[in-house]
Amino acid sequence: MSGPRHVEAGAALAALTYPGLIDALRDAFAAGTVTAPLRGHYPMADGAGNTNIFLVMPAYDAGAYAGVKLVTVAPGNNARGLDSVIGLYVLFDAVTGAPLLTVDGSAITVRRTPAASALAARYLARPEAETLLVVGAGKLAPHVIDAYRAVLPRLRRVLVWNRTADKAAAVAARSGAEVAPDLAAAVAAADVVSAITMSKAPLIRGDWLRPGTHLDLIGGFTPEMREADDSAVTRASLFVDTREGALHEAGDLADPLKRGVIAAGDISADLADLVTGRHPGRRSAEEITLFKSVGTALEDLAAAAFLHRSGPA
């Protein structure tokens, strides 16, 4: 028996196209047949004064596919000239147990993460949204822009803000966007704000948000991380990728929840509720919506299965 084929990063990025991947995530959330336990989260000292994180993210869909993403987050890698997030995905046939595919884990992550936010935006952003602001200029930023362009037909202007202006300029040049010099002014001008930082102090203030804004918080994935302040959280209708993950792992919700600023019942819906129509999504043009994702292994499994079905790279 031949072994699983391996898909390198470049081939995986080329095959994981929008809007096809967004539709694949929609179908996976709608089916409700995937089991995706909370990720295993294991801190490890790197011997150089940093704490790395080892993440193990399994998921399975009985009768179809099973898979696991193995990821390391190594903050010290920036000084080593390496990516700070490195990983591998392994896809199995859930019937025979045979391994089908191994894929560069970072490629899976940088495509499926924006796909989940773009899927949410189909239901939560105003259809006439014209201006997108991306807060953060890391590896995900160009992919976020690509994903939003696939779901917002009237999008005509993209702004990029980053603490380091040169990094914002690099993303803007690559993606046909503009550098936003002032964060407050950019938030106030945007119809959709997508934050992809690892900030531990809120960057986005609720009093900057115009009525009708959709706020997408991607970056924070631990209880200590905050991208938006309490005012943004309390002004908005709250949506999540999964309740369990977002309420336990995402500081933007877990922190105000712990302090009594919000209650678990304030979460309007998750992605499964939105794609199945159990919740209608945005209810008015003036409503401020907030989508918080921390990522779920369901999304990785859906992306790997989509890649497998696309055939040899």
Coordinates of C-alpha atoms in Angstrom, one line a residue:
M1 CA 0.0 0.0 0.0
S2 CA 1.4 3.4 -0.9
G3 CA 1.7 6.0 1.8
P4 CA -0.2 9.3 2.0
R5 CA 0.7 12.0 -0.4
H6 CA 2.2 15.1 1.1
V7 CA 1.1 18.6 0.0
E8 CA 3.7 21.3 0.5
A9 CA 2.7 24.8 1.5
G10 CA 2.6 26.4 -1.9
A11 CA 0.5 23.7 -3.5
A12 CA -1.9 23.7 -0.5
L13 CA -2.3 27.5 -0.7
A14 CA -3.0 27.3 -4.4
A15 CA -5.7 24.6 -4.0
L16 CA -7.4 26.0 -0.9
T17 CA -9.3 28.6 -2.9
Y18 CA -12.1 31.0 -1.9
P19 CA -15.1 30.8 -2.1
G20 CA -14.8 27.0 -2.4
L21 CA -13.2 26.6 1.0
I22 CA -15.7 28.9 2.6
D23 CA -18.5 26.7 1.2
A24 CA -16.8 23.6 2.5
L25 CA -16.7 25.1 6.0
R26 CA -20.4 26.0 5.7
D27 CA -21.3 22.5 4.8
A28 CA -19.2 21.0 7.7
F29 CA -20.8 23.3 10.2
A30 CA -24.3 22.7 8.8
A31 CA -23.9 18.9 8.8
G32 CA -23.3 18.7 12.5
T33 CA -21.5 15.3 12.2
V34 CA -18.0 16.4 13.1
T35 CA -16.7 15.7 16.6
A36 CA -14.0 18.2 17.5
P37 CA -12.7 18.2 21.1
L38 CA -11.1 21.3 22.6
R39 CA -7.5 21.5 21.5
G40 CA -4.8 20.2 23.7
H41 CA -2.7 23.2 24.8
Y42 CA 0.8 22.4 26.2
P43 CA 3.3 25.1 27.2
M44 CA 7.0 24.2 26.8
A45 CA 10.1 26.1 27.7
D46 CA 12.4 26.5 24.7
G47 CA 15.6 26.8 26.7
A48 CA 16.1 30.4 25.6
G49 CA 13.8 32.1 28.0
N50 CA 10.6 31.8 25.9
T51 CA 7.5 29.7 26.4
N52 CA 6.5 27.7 23.3
I53 CA 3.0 26.3 22.9
F54 CA 2.3 22.8 21.5
L55 CA -1.3 22.4 20.2
V56 CA -2.9 19.2 19.3
M57 CA -6.2 19.5 17.4
P58 CA -8.1 16.3 16.5
A59 CA -11.5 15.9 14.8
Y60 CA -13.4 13.2 13.1
D61 CA -16.5 12.7 11.0
A62 CA -17.7 9.1 11.3
G63 CA -17.8 7.3 8.0
A64 CA -15.9 10.0 6.3
Y65 CA -12.6 11.5 7.5
A66 CA -10.5 11.9 10.7
G67 CA -7.6 14.1 11.2
V68 CA -5.3 16.0 13.5
K69 CA -3.3 19.2 13.3
L70 CA -0.1 19.4 15.3
V71 CA 1.1 22.9 15.8
T72 CA 4.0 24.7 17.6
V73 CA 3.9 28.4 18.5
A74 CA 7.4 29.5 19.1
P75 CA 7.7 33.3 19.8
G76 CA 11.5 33.1 19.7
N77 CA 11.5 32.0 16.1
N78 CA 11.3 35.6 14.8
A79 CA 14.9 36.1 16.0
R80 CA 15.8 32.8 14.4
G81 CA 14.4 33.8 11.0
L82 CA 11.7 31.2 11.2
D83 CA 7.9 31.3 11.3
S84 CA 6.5 31.6 14.8
V85 CA 3.7 29.1 14.0
I86 CA 4.7 25.8 12.4
G87 CA 2.6 22.7 12.0
L88 CA 1.5 19.5 10.1
Y89 CA -1.9 18.1 9.3
V90 CA -2.6 14.4 8.9
L91 CA -5.9 13.3 7.2
F92 CA -7.2 9.7 7.6
D93 CA -10.0 7.7 6.0
A94 CA -12.4 7.3 9.0
V95 CA -13.7 3.9 7.6
T96 CA -10.4 2.1 6.9
G97 CA -8.1 4.1 9.2
A98 CA -5.6 4.6 6.3
P99 CA -3.7 7.9 6.2
L100 CA -4.7 9.8 3.1
L101 CA -2.8 13.1 3.2
T102 CA -0.2 15.1 5.1
V103 CA -0.3 18.9 4.6
D104 CA 1.8 21.8 5.7
G105 CA -0.1 22.9 8.8
S106 CA 0.5 26.6 8.4
A107 CA -1.0 26.6 5.0
I108 CA -4.2 24.9 6.3
T109 CA -4.3 27.4 9.1
V110 CA -3.8 30.6 7.1
R111 CA -6.5 29.6 4.7
R112 CA -9.2 28.1 6.9
T113 CA -9.0 30.8 9.6
P114 CA -10.0 33.7 7.3
A115 CA -12.5 31.3 5.6
A116 CA -14.4 31.0 8.9
S117 CA -14.5 34.7 9.4
A118 CA -15.6 35.3 5.8
L119 CA -18.3 32.7 6.3
A120 CA -19.6 34.5 9.4
A121 CA -19.5 37.8 7.5
R122 CA -22.0 36.4 5.0
Y123 CA -24.5 36.5 7.8
L124 CA -23.2 39.4 9.9
A125 CA -21.7 42.1 7.7
R126 CA -24.0 44.5 5.8
P127 CA -24.2 43.3 2.2
E128 CA -23.4 46.7 0.9
A129 CA -20.1 46.9 3.0
E130 CA -17.5 48.8 1.0
T131 CA -14.6 49.4 3.4
L132 CA -12.6 46.7 5.2
L133 CA -10.0 47.5 7.8
V134 CA -7.4 44.8 8.7
V135 CA -5.7 45.4 12.1
G136 CA -2.4 43.6 12.1
A137 CA 0.1 42.9 9.3
G138 CA 1.3 39.3 10.0
K139 CA 1.2 36.2 7.9
L140 CA -2.6 36.0 8.0
A141 CA -3.4 39.5 6.7
P142 CA -3.3 38.9 2.9
H143 CA -5.4 35.8 3.3
V144 CA -8.0 37.7 5.3
I145 CA -8.2 40.3 2.6
D146 CA -8.6 37.5 -0.1
A147 CA -11.4 35.8 1.9
Y148 CA -13.4 39.0 2.5
R149 CA -13.1 39.9 -1.2
A150 CA -14.8 36.6 -1.9
V151 CA -17.9 37.3 0.2
L152 CA -18.4 41.1 0.1
P153 CA -19.3 41.9 -3.5
R154 CA -19.3 45.7 -3.0
L155 CA -15.9 45.9 -1.2
R156 CA -13.9 48.6 -2.9
R157 CA -11.5 49.8 -0.2
V158 CA -9.1 47.9 2.1
L159 CA -7.1 49.6 4.8
V160 CA -4.3 48.0 6.8
W161 CA -3.1 49.2 10.2
N162 CA -0.1 47.9 12.1
R163 CA 2.0 49.2 14.9
T164 CA 5.0 48.9 12.6
A165 CA 4.0 51.0 9.5
D166 CA 6.6 49.3 7.2
K167 CA 4.8 45.9 7.8
A168 CA 1.4 47.5 7.0
A169 CA 2.9 48.9 3.8
A170 CA 4.2 45.5 2.7
V171 CA 0.8 43.9 3.1
A172 CA -0.9 46.8 1.4
A173 CA 1.4 46.6 -1.6
R174 CA 0.9 42.9 -1.9
S175 CA -2.9 43.1 -1.6
G176 CA -3.8 46.4 -3.4
A177 CA -4.7 48.0 -0.1
E178 CA -4.0 51.3 1.7
V179 CA -2.0 51.9 4.9
A180 CA -4.1 53.4 7.6
P181 CA -1.9 55.8 9.7
D182 CA -4.5 56.3 12.5
L183 CA -6.3 53.3 14.0
A184 CA -9.2 55.3 15.6
A185 CA -10.0 57.1 12.3
A186 CA -9.7 53.9 10.3
V187 CA -12.1 52.0 12.6
A188 CA -14.6 54.8 12.4
A189 CA -14.4 54.7 8.5
A190 CA -14.7 51.0 8.1
D191 CA -17.8 48.8 7.5
V192 CA -15.9 45.7 8.6
V193 CA -13.0 45.6 11.0
S194 CA -10.9 42.4 11.2
A195 CA -8.3 42.2 13.9
I196 CA -5.5 39.6 13.6
T197 CA -3.0 40.4 16.4
M198 CA -1.8 38.7 19.6
S199 CA -2.3 41.8 21.7
K200 CA -2.8 41.4 25.4
A201 CA -4.2 45.0 25.7
P202 CA -7.3 46.1 23.8
L203 CA -6.6 47.9 20.6
I204 CA -10.1 48.6 19.4
R205 CA -12.4 50.8 21.4
G206 CA -16.2 50.4 21.3
D207 CA -16.8 54.1 21.0
W208 CA -14.9 54.1 17.7
L209 CA -17.4 51.8 16.1
R210 CA -20.1 53.2 13.8
P211 CA -23.6 51.8 13.9
G212 CA -23.7 48.9 11.4
T213 CA -20.1 47.9 11.8
H214 CA -19.1 44.2 11.8
L215 CA -16.1 43.5 14.1
D216 CA -14.2 40.3 13.5
L217 CA -11.7 39.3 16.2
I218 CA -9.3 36.6 15.0
G219 CA -6.0 37.0 16.7
G220 CA -6.5 36.3 20.4
F221 CA -6.5 32.6 21.3
T222 CA -5.7 32.6 25.0
P223 CA -7.6 34.0 28.0
E224 CA -4.9 36.7 28.4
M225 CA -5.3 38.2 24.9
R226 CA -7.6 41.1 24.2
E227 CA -8.1 42.9 20.8
A228 CA -11.2 44.9 21.7
D229 CA -12.3 46.6 24.9
D230 CA -15.4 46.0 27.1
S231 CA -17.3 48.8 25.4
A232 CA -17.0 47.0 22.0
V233 CA -18.2 43.8 23.5
T234 CA -21.2 45.3 25.2
R235 CA -22.2 47.5 22.3
A236 CA -22.3 44.5 19.9
S237 CA -24.4 41.5 19.2
L238 CA -22.0 38.6 20.0
F239 CA -21.3 35.6 17.7
V240 CA -18.7 32.9 17.9
D241 CA -17.3 30.0 15.9
T242 CA -18.0 27.6 18.8
R243 CA -19.3 28.5 22.2
E244 CA -17.1 26.1 24.1
G245 CA -13.9 27.3 22.5
A246 CA -14.6 31.0 22.5
L247 CA -15.9 31.2 26.0
H248 CA -13.0 29.3 27.5
E249 CA -10.1 30.2 25.3
A250 CA -10.8 33.7 24.0
G251 CA -9.9 36.6 26.3
D252 CA -12.1 39.0 24.4
L253 CA -15.1 37.1 25.8
A254 CA -13.7 35.0 28.6
D255 CA -12.3 38.0 30.4
P256 CA -15.5 40.1 30.5
L257 CA -17.5 36.9 31.2
K258 CA -15.3 36.2 34.2
R259 CA -15.8 39.8 35.5
G260 CA -19.6 39.8 35.0
V261 CA -19.5 42.4 32.2
I262 CA -21.4 39.8 30.0
A263 CA -23.1 36.5 30.6
A264 CA -22.9 33.3 28.5
G265 CA -26.5 33.9 27.5
D266 CA -25.3 37.1 25.7
I267 CA -23.8 35.0 22.9
S268 CA -26.4 35.3 20.2
A269 CA -25.3 32.3 18.0
D270 CA -22.4 30.2 16.8
L271 CA -21.5 29.4 13.2
A272 CA -23.6 26.3 13.2
D273 CA -26.6 28.3 14.2
L274 CA -26.0 30.8 11.4
V275 CA -25.4 28.4 8.6
T276 CA -28.5 26.3 9.4
G277 CA -30.7 29.3 9.8
R278 CA -31.4 28.7 13.5
H279 CA -30.3 32.4 13.9
P280 CA -30.9 34.9 11.1
G281 CA -27.7 36.8 11.6
R282 CA -27.7 40.5 11.3
R283 CA -31.1 41.9 12.1
S284 CA -30.8 45.6 11.0
A285 CA -28.5 48.0 9.2
E286 CA -27.7 49.8 12.5
E287 CA -26.7 46.7 14.5
I288 CA -23.1 46.3 15.5
T289 CA -22.0 42.7 15.2
L290 CA -19.0 41.0 16.7
F291 CA -17.6 37.6 15.7
K292 CA -15.0 36.0 17.9
S293 CA -13.2 32.9 16.6
V294 CA -10.5 30.9 18.3
G295 CA -10.4 28.2 15.6
T296 CA -11.8 24.7 15.8
A297 CA -10.4 21.4 14.5
L298 CA -13.7 21.1 12.5
E299 CA -12.3 23.8 10.2
D300 CA -9.0 22.1 9.8
L301 CA -10.7 18.8 8.9
A302 CA -13.0 20.5 6.4
A303 CA -10.1 22.2 4.8
A304 CA -8.0 19.0 4.6
A305 CA -10.9 17.0 3.2
F306 CA -11.5 19.8 0.6
L307 CA -7.9 19.6 -0.4
H308 CA -8.1 15.8 -0.6
R309 CA -11.1 15.9 -2.9
S310 CA -9.4 18.4 -5.1
G311 CA -7.0 15.7 -6.2
P312 CA -3.2 15.5 -6.6
A313 CA -1.4 18.8 -6.4

